[in-house]
Tab-separated table of C-alpha atoms and ligand atoms in Angstrom:
chain	number	residue	atom	x	y	z
A	87	UNK	CA	13.522	31.733	-1.580
A	88	UNK	CA	15.155	28.409	-2.601
A	89	UNK	CA	13.713	26.863	-5.771
A	90	UNK	CA	13.391	23.092	-5.299
A	91	UNK	CA	13.140	20.309	-7.885
A	92	UNK	CA	11.564	17.155	-6.483
A	93	UNK	CA	12.496	13.826	-8.091
A	94	UNK	CA	9.601	11.395	-7.617
A	95	UNK	CA	6.079	12.381	-6.684
A	96	UNK	CA	4.764	9.257	-4.973
A	97	UNK	CA	3.941	8.712	-1.300
A	98	UNK	CA	6.880	10.748	0.038
A	99	UNK	CA	7.062	13.350	-2.746
A	100	UNK	CA	3.394	14.336	-2.677
A	101	UNK	CA	3.483	14.681	1.132
A	102	UNK	CA	6.608	16.852	0.890
A	103	UNK	CA	4.805	19.157	-1.573
A	104	UNK	CA	1.812	19.358	0.758
A	105	UNK	CA	3.986	20.269	3.762
A	106	UNK	CA	5.984	22.886	1.849
A	107	UNK	CA	2.890	24.705	0.563
A	108	UNK	CA	3.199	28.355	1.564
A	109	UNK	CA	6.687	27.872	3.045
A	110	UNK	CA	8.487	31.208	3.354
A	111	UNK	CA	11.939	29.941	2.389
A	112	UNK	CA	11.289	27.145	-0.131
A	113	UNK	CA	9.209	26.700	-3.264
A	114	UNK	CA	8.833	23.452	-5.218
A	115	UNK	CA	9.139	24.620	-8.832
A	116	UNK	CA	9.566	21.298	-10.671
A	117	UNK	CA	8.632	17.638	-10.261
A	118	UNK	CA	10.635	14.978	-12.113
A	119	UNK	CA	8.841	11.757	-13.039
A	120	UNK	CA	9.369	8.927	-15.535
A	121	UNK	CA	7.847	9.688	-18.997
A	122	UNK	CA	4.949	7.294	-18.379
A	123	UNK	CA	4.070	9.144	-15.151
A	124	UNK	CA	3.920	12.686	-16.552
A	125	UNK	CA	0.161	12.770	-17.236
A	126	UNK	CA	-0.713	11.317	-13.814
A	127	UNK	CA	1.658	13.745	-12.062
A	128	UNK	CA	0.186	16.698	-13.967
A	129	UNK	CA	-3.328	15.642	-12.936
A	130	UNK	CA	-2.313	15.190	-9.268
A	131	UNK	CA	-0.415	18.486	-9.157
A	132	UNK	CA	-3.280	20.459	-10.689
A	133	UNK	CA	-4.986	20.284	-7.288
A	134	UNK	CA	-1.940	19.978	-5.029
A	135	UNK	CA	0.404	22.572	-6.520
A	136	UNK	CA	-0.759	24.227	-9.748
A	137	UNK	CA	2.072	25.946	-11.575
A	138	UNK	CA	4.686	23.342	-10.695
A	139	UNK	CA	6.454	22.166	-13.852
A	140	UNK	CA	6.341	18.403	-14.508
A	141	UNK	CA	9.388	17.124	-16.392
A	142	UNK	CA	11.362	13.970	-17.129
A	143	UNK	CA	14.711	15.438	-16.060
A	144	UNK	CA	15.904	18.035	-13.546
A	145	UNK	CA	15.719	21.454	-15.290
A	146	UNK	CA	19.184	22.791	-16.104
A	147	UNK	CA	18.378	26.277	-14.821
A	148	UNK	CA	16.067	27.876	-12.276
A	149	UNK	CA	16.666	25.224	-9.592
A	150	UNK	CA	18.696	25.864	-6.405
A	151	UNK	CA	18.206	22.524	-4.696
A	152	UNK	CA	17.198	18.989	-5.701
A	153	UNK	CA	15.481	16.461	-3.442
A	154	UNK	CA	15.251	12.804	-4.465
A	155	UNK	CA	12.279	10.755	-3.191
A	156	UNK	CA	11.953	8.359	-6.147
A	157	UNK	CA	13.987	5.164	-5.734
A	158	UNK	CA	17.479	3.789	-6.297
A	159	UNK	CA	17.502	4.224	-10.095
A	160	UNK	CA	16.969	7.982	-9.777
A	161	UNK	CA	20.437	8.501	-8.302
A	162	UNK	CA	22.318	7.575	-11.500
A	163	UNK	CA	19.625	9.043	-13.733
A	164	UNK	CA	19.012	12.427	-12.121
A	165	UNK	CA	21.123	13.101	-9.028
A	166	UNK	CA	24.564	12.568	-10.608
A	167	UNK	CA	23.911	14.983	-13.537
A	168	UNK	CA	22.443	17.632	-11.204
A	169	UNK	CA	25.485	17.420	-8.909
A	170	UNK	CA	27.879	17.709	-11.865
A	171	UNK	CA	26.076	20.913	-12.887
A	172	UNK	CA	26.619	22.271	-9.364
A	173	UNK	CA	23.136	21.853	-7.890
A	174	UNK	CA	23.119	20.533	-4.293
A	175	UNK	CA	21.084	17.361	-3.808
A	176	UNK	CA	19.252	15.831	-0.856
A	177	UNK	CA	18.831	12.050	-1.169
A	178	UNK	CA	16.303	9.699	0.458
A	179	UNK	CA	17.186	6.500	-1.434
A	180	UNK	CA	20.357	5.958	0.572
A	181	UNK	CA	20.321	2.202	-0.080
A	182	UNK	CA	21.378	2.965	-3.656
A	183	UNK	CA	24.874	3.513	-2.283
A	184	UNK	CA	25.129	-0.255	-1.758
A	185	UNK	CA	25.801	-0.552	-5.525
A	186	UNK	CA	29.524	-0.895	-6.250
A	187	UNK	CA	31.130	2.477	-6.947
A	188	UNK	CA	28.013	4.633	-6.581
A	189	UNK	CA	29.126	6.394	-3.380
A	190	UNK	CA	32.418	7.303	-5.091
A	191	UNK	CA	30.541	8.499	-8.205
A	192	UNK	CA	28.380	10.764	-6.016
A	193	UNK	CA	31.447	12.210	-4.323
A	194	UNK	CA	33.204	12.836	-7.646
A	195	UNK	CA	30.061	14.409	-9.150
A	196	UNK	CA	29.703	16.742	-6.139
A	197	UNK	CA	33.385	17.700	-6.266
A	198	UNK	CA	33.119	18.325	-10.035
A	199	UNK	CA	30.117	20.602	-9.495
A	200	UNK	CA	31.610	22.257	-6.395
A	201	UNK	CA	28.550	21.274	-4.397
A	202	UNK	CA	27.327	18.675	-1.876
A	203	UNK	CA	25.064	15.641	-1.716
A	204	UNK	CA	23.255	15.133	1.589
A	205	UNK	CA	21.943	11.719	2.650
A	206	UNK	CA	18.963	12.211	4.937
A	207	UNK	CA	18.313	10.176	8.099
A	208	UNK	CA	14.864	9.328	6.743
A	209	UNK	CA	12.901	6.848	8.853
A	210	UNK	CA	15.664	6.279	11.423
A	211	UNK	CA	16.968	8.324	14.362
A	212	UNK	CA	20.294	8.624	16.215
A	213	UNK	CA	22.313	9.009	13.016
A	214	UNK	CA	24.015	12.020	14.624
A	215	UNK	CA	24.966	9.962	17.714
A	216	UNK	CA	26.189	7.034	15.634
A	217	UNK	CA	28.274	9.211	13.309
A	218	UNK	CA	29.813	10.968	16.330
A	219	UNK	CA	30.461	7.654	18.114
A	220	UNK	CA	32.275	6.398	15.029
A	221	UNK	CA	34.969	9.043	15.577
A	222	UNK	CA	35.890	7.388	18.911
A	223	UNK	CA	35.660	3.903	17.345
A	224	UNK	CA	32.731	1.475	17.075
A	225	UNK	CA	32.871	-2.250	17.948
A	226	UNK	CA	29.461	-3.426	16.746
A	227	UNK	CA	26.302	-2.046	15.151
A	228	UNK	CA	23.149	-4.093	14.643
A	229	UNK	CA	20.030	-2.929	12.867
A	230	UNK	CA	16.670	-4.721	12.959
A	231	UNK	CA	13.782	-3.708	10.705
A	232	UNK	CA	10.383	-5.133	11.616
A	233	UNK	CA	7.335	-4.385	9.479
A	234	UNK	CA	3.847	-5.842	9.008
A	235	UNK	CA	3.715	-8.576	6.325
A	236	UNK	CA	1.962	-6.310	3.796
A	237	UNK	CA	5.016	-4.018	3.774
A	238	UNK	CA	7.101	-6.917	2.365
A	239	UNK	CA	4.806	-7.565	-0.607
A	240	UNK	CA	6.632	-7.483	-3.927
A	241	UNK	CA	10.012	-8.291	-2.343
A	242	UNK	CA	12.169	-11.452	-2.081
A	243	UNK	CA	10.426	-12.081	1.282
A	244	UNK	CA	7.602	-13.646	-0.757
A	245	UNK	CA	9.877	-16.382	-2.102
A	246	UNK	CA	8.876	-19.663	-0.469
A	247	UNK	CA	6.396	-18.130	1.983
A	248	UNK	CA	2.853	-16.794	2.012
A	249	UNK	CA	3.088	-13.458	3.819
A	250	UNK	CA	-0.704	-13.335	4.300
A	251	UNK	CA	-0.616	-16.648	6.187
A	252	UNK	CA	1.987	-15.604	8.796
A	253	UNK	CA	0.734	-15.895	12.369
A	254	UNK	CA	4.036	-15.152	14.124
A	255	UNK	CA	7.152	-13.115	13.346
A	256	UNK	CA	9.347	-14.450	10.567
A	257	UNK	CA	12.978	-13.454	9.960
A	258	UNK	CA	13.136	-12.870	6.218
A	259	UNK	CA	16.748	-11.720	5.981
A	260	UNK	CA	19.958	-11.830	8.002
A	261	UNK	CA	23.206	-10.502	6.605
A	262	UNK	CA	25.109	-7.315	5.814
A	263	UNK	CA	23.622	-3.881	5.238
A	264	UNK	CA	25.008	-4.000	1.693
A	265	UNK	CA	23.038	-7.177	0.859
A	266	UNK	CA	19.904	-5.925	2.646
A	267	UNK	CA	19.857	-2.611	0.765
A	268	UNK	CA	20.396	-4.317	-2.595
A	269	UNK	CA	17.757	-7.026	-2.044
A	270	UNK	CA	15.151	-4.743	-0.437
A	271	UNK	CA	15.553	-1.366	-2.214
A	272	UNK	CA	12.208	-0.033	-0.979
A	273	UNK	CA	12.495	-1.362	2.584
A	274	UNK	CA	16.126	-1.284	3.712
A	275	UNK	CA	17.347	2.238	3.004
A	276	UNK	CA	17.701	2.821	6.736
A	277	UNK	CA	19.972	-0.239	6.990
A	278	UNK	CA	22.288	1.540	4.540
A	279	UNK	CA	22.011	4.856	6.394
A	280	UNK	CA	22.888	3.241	9.745
A	281	UNK	CA	25.844	1.493	8.141
A	282	UNK	CA	27.176	4.579	6.339
A	283	UNK	CA	27.022	6.555	9.603
A	284	UNK	CA	28.602	3.716	11.563
A	285	UNK	CA	30.619	0.620	10.688
A	286	UNK	CA	30.075	0.569	6.928
A	287	UNK	CA	27.945	-1.486	4.558
A	288	UNK	CA	29.801	-4.770	5.102
A	289	UNK	CA	30.266	-4.796	8.897
A	290	UNK	CA	26.765	-3.714	9.957
A	291	UNK	CA	24.593	-6.684	10.916
A	292	UNK	CA	21.038	-6.512	9.621
A	293	UNK	CA	17.911	-8.521	10.409
A	294	UNK	CA	14.629	-7.932	8.580
A	295	UNK	CA	11.417	-9.327	10.035
A	296	UNK	CA	7.839	-9.703	8.779
A	297	UNK	CA	5.665	-9.524	11.874
A	298	UNK	CA	1.850	-9.849	11.767
A	299	UNK	CA	1.617	-8.610	15.390
A	300	UNK	CA	2.838	-5.057	14.601
A	301	UNK	CA	1.029	-2.245	12.807
A	302	UNK	CA	4.028	0.095	12.674
A	303	UNK	CA	7.453	-0.036	11.023
A	304	UNK	CA	9.681	-0.827	14.011
A	305	UNK	CA	13.352	0.064	13.657
A	306	UNK	CA	15.974	-0.922	16.246
A	307	UNK	CA	19.649	0.028	16.377
A	308	UNK	CA	22.102	-1.375	18.944
A	309	UNK	CA	25.592	0.143	18.908
A	310	UNK	CA	28.681	-0.377	21.069
A	311	UNK	CA	32.043	1.334	21.006
A	312	UNK	CA	34.530	3.556	22.817
A	313	UNK	CA	31.729	6.056	23.523
A	314	UNK	CA	29.663	3.464	25.455
A	315	UNK	CA	26.523	1.955	23.955
A	316	UNK	CA	22.992	2.801	22.919
A	317	UNK	CA	19.803	1.048	21.936
A	318	UNK	CA	17.295	2.901	19.800
A	319	UNK	CA	13.804	1.668	19.105
A	320	UNK	CA	11.338	3.522	16.887
A	321	UNK	CA	7.719	2.654	16.142
A	322	UNK	CA	7.025	4.568	12.936
A	323	UNK	CA	3.574	5.040	11.466
A	324	UNK	CA	3.527	3.997	7.803
A	325	UNK	CA	2.174	6.352	5.147
A	326	UNK	CA	-1.359	5.509	3.973
A	327	UNK	CA	-0.180	5.743	0.356
A	328	UNK	CA	2.688	3.265	0.833
A	329	UNK	CA	2.868	0.804	3.772
A	330	UNK	CA	6.584	0.210	3.134
A	331	UNK	CA	7.402	3.847	3.927
A	332	UNK	CA	7.272	5.577	7.320
A	333	UNK	CA	5.774	9.069	7.640
A	334	UNK	CA	8.963	10.133	9.436
A	335	UNK	CA	10.797	9.917	6.096
A	336	UNK	CA	8.645	12.775	4.799
A	337	UNK	CA	9.368	14.884	7.881
A	338	UNK	CA	13.074	14.103	7.589
A	339	UNK	CA	13.110	15.311	3.960
A	340	UNK	CA	11.210	18.499	4.840
A	341	UNK	CA	13.553	19.138	7.782
A	342	UNK	CA	16.603	18.761	5.525
A	343	UNK	CA	15.124	21.224	3.009
A	344	UNK	CA	14.111	23.755	5.682
A	345	UNK	CA	17.585	23.574	7.208
A	346	UNK	CA	18.999	24.589	3.825
A	347	UNK	CA	16.868	27.724	3.858
A	348	UNK	CA	17.237	28.540	7.563
A	349	UNK	CA	19.658	31.013	9.126
A	350	UNK	CA	19.838	28.791	12.216
A	351	UNK	CA	19.722	25.056	11.609
A	352	UNK	CA	19.279	22.157	14.043
B	209	NAI	N1	15.766	6.817	3.749
B	209	NAI	C1	14.620	6.301	4.181
B	209	NAI	O1	14.377	6.183	5.383
B	209	NAI	C2	13.593	5.869	3.196
B	209	NAI	C3	13.823	6.000	1.849
B	209	NAI	N2	12.861	5.635	0.943
B	209	NAI	C4	13.187	5.785	-0.485
B	209	NAI	O2	12.236	6.655	-1.081
B	209	NAI	C5	11.736	6.055	-2.276
B	209	NAI	C6	10.342	6.566	-2.576
B	209	NAI	O3	9.448	6.156	-1.579
B	209	NAI	P1	7.866	6.348	-1.769
B	209	NAI	O4	7.555	7.747	-2.087
B	209	NAI	O5	7.239	5.729	-0.585
B	209	NAI	O6	7.615	5.427	-3.057
B	209	NAI	P2	6.437	5.532	-4.131
B	209	NAI	O7	6.525	4.273	-4.914
B	209	NAI	O8	5.160	5.898	-3.483
B	209	NAI	O9	6.871	6.760	-5.054
B	209	NAI	C7	7.983	6.744	-5.897
B	209	NAI	C8	7.705	7.705	-7.047
B	209	NAI	O10	8.917	7.929	-7.756
B	209	NAI	C9	8.667	7.790	-9.151
B	209	NAI	N3	9.889	7.296	-9.774
B	209	NAI	C10	10.362	6.039	-9.807
B	209	NAI	N4	11.534	5.988	-10.465
B	209	NAI	C11	11.807	7.253	-10.845
B	209	NAI	C12	12.872	7.851	-11.561
B	209	NAI	N5	13.905	7.134	-12.002
B	209	NAI	N6	12.826	9.186	-11.767
B	209	NAI	C13	11.799	9.919	-11.322
B	209	NAI	N7	10.760	9.401	-10.635
B	209	NAI	C14	10.760	8.091	-10.398
B	209	NAI	C15	7.512	6.820	-9.280
B	209	NAI	O11	6.822	7.034	-10.484
B	209	NAI	C16	6.685	7.159	-8.039
B	209	NAI	O12	5.746	8.161	-8.311
B	209	NAI	C17	11.828	4.535	-1.994
B	209	NAI	O13	11.870	3.788	-3.192
B	209	NAI	C18	13.113	4.442	-1.228
B	209	NAI	O14	14.218	4.330	-2.117
B	209	NAI	C19	11.653	5.159	1.349
B	209	NAI	C20	11.388	5.009	2.683
B	209	NAI	C21	12.346	5.322	3.731
B	210	OAA	O1	10.212	3.901	5.874
B	210	OAA	C1	10.721	3.013	6.550
B	210	OAA	O2	10.247	2.641	7.628
B	210	OAA	C2	12.002	2.380	6.143
B	210	OAA	C3	12.116	2.019	4.747
B	210	OAA	O3	11.169	1.804	4.038
B	210	OAA	C4	13.465	1.897	4.216
B	210	OAA	O4	14.421	1.851	5.003
B	210	OAA	O5	13.607	1.822	2.982
């Protein structure tokens, strides 16, 4: 039985706990939240998972695996120290690696602890194909993220436009995956994931679109290289608790955790 500490208990984290209830190979033993969220997390967990410890840092013992579903800031704050202590970590906030030096810090922390940090595919598919294609050489990778206007609330997309008044699609960002992930930390993690699997944060072309005609989070990847080419299009259902986040992210996190506990992994 692997003992799991979950960093962040919001839309993704609470769904992960729900799905892992009664799992034969994994048990969530601790939930890490900011100090101001402890009381709310305790109240929520009383029903969802009584007995799970709520804390403001990853416990230094009694944890075999850490999963981050909190946001970019949690990588420096919680993931790096856990890795240095030798605890393997699974990370959802992949866009955090757009910050200068953070990818290198993660690698050094994992090497220091003799462990590994795993970046999950999250809301996007074909990461395996892209990462394999990269070995033969890639010429171009484009990622387009299209979400309903409400998913862009509280982001720079609101500057100079009224998202509620949109009647047609509106391109809110065009640039590199590095810029996209930094400007849209809650919406462009998949842009970072696609780029890290493929051509890198600076050579992956990203377009972000607010589109009042869609109800799903639509992700498209177009890649070309020595392997040939592919076009991927996904229409992801958003989580009820957070319209920015696709339900597939939850399933991706649970899959990554179950693979850690499984004798045969796919
Ligand atoms: N890789 C992917 O495809 C995706 C990744 N994400 C990442 O997952 C994160 C969480 O997504 P949701 O659950 O939908 O967001 P949410 O806002 O519903 O939940 C985040 C939770 O984390 C907690 N939190 C924030 N900062 C923290 C910290 N430093 N330490 C511990 N807890 C902290 C908050 O109190 C909140 O309860 C996003 O911010 C994003 O970085 C989200 C969607 C897709
Ligand atoms: O969940 C999604 O559809 C994608 C997302 O928010 C992200 O990439 O940060």
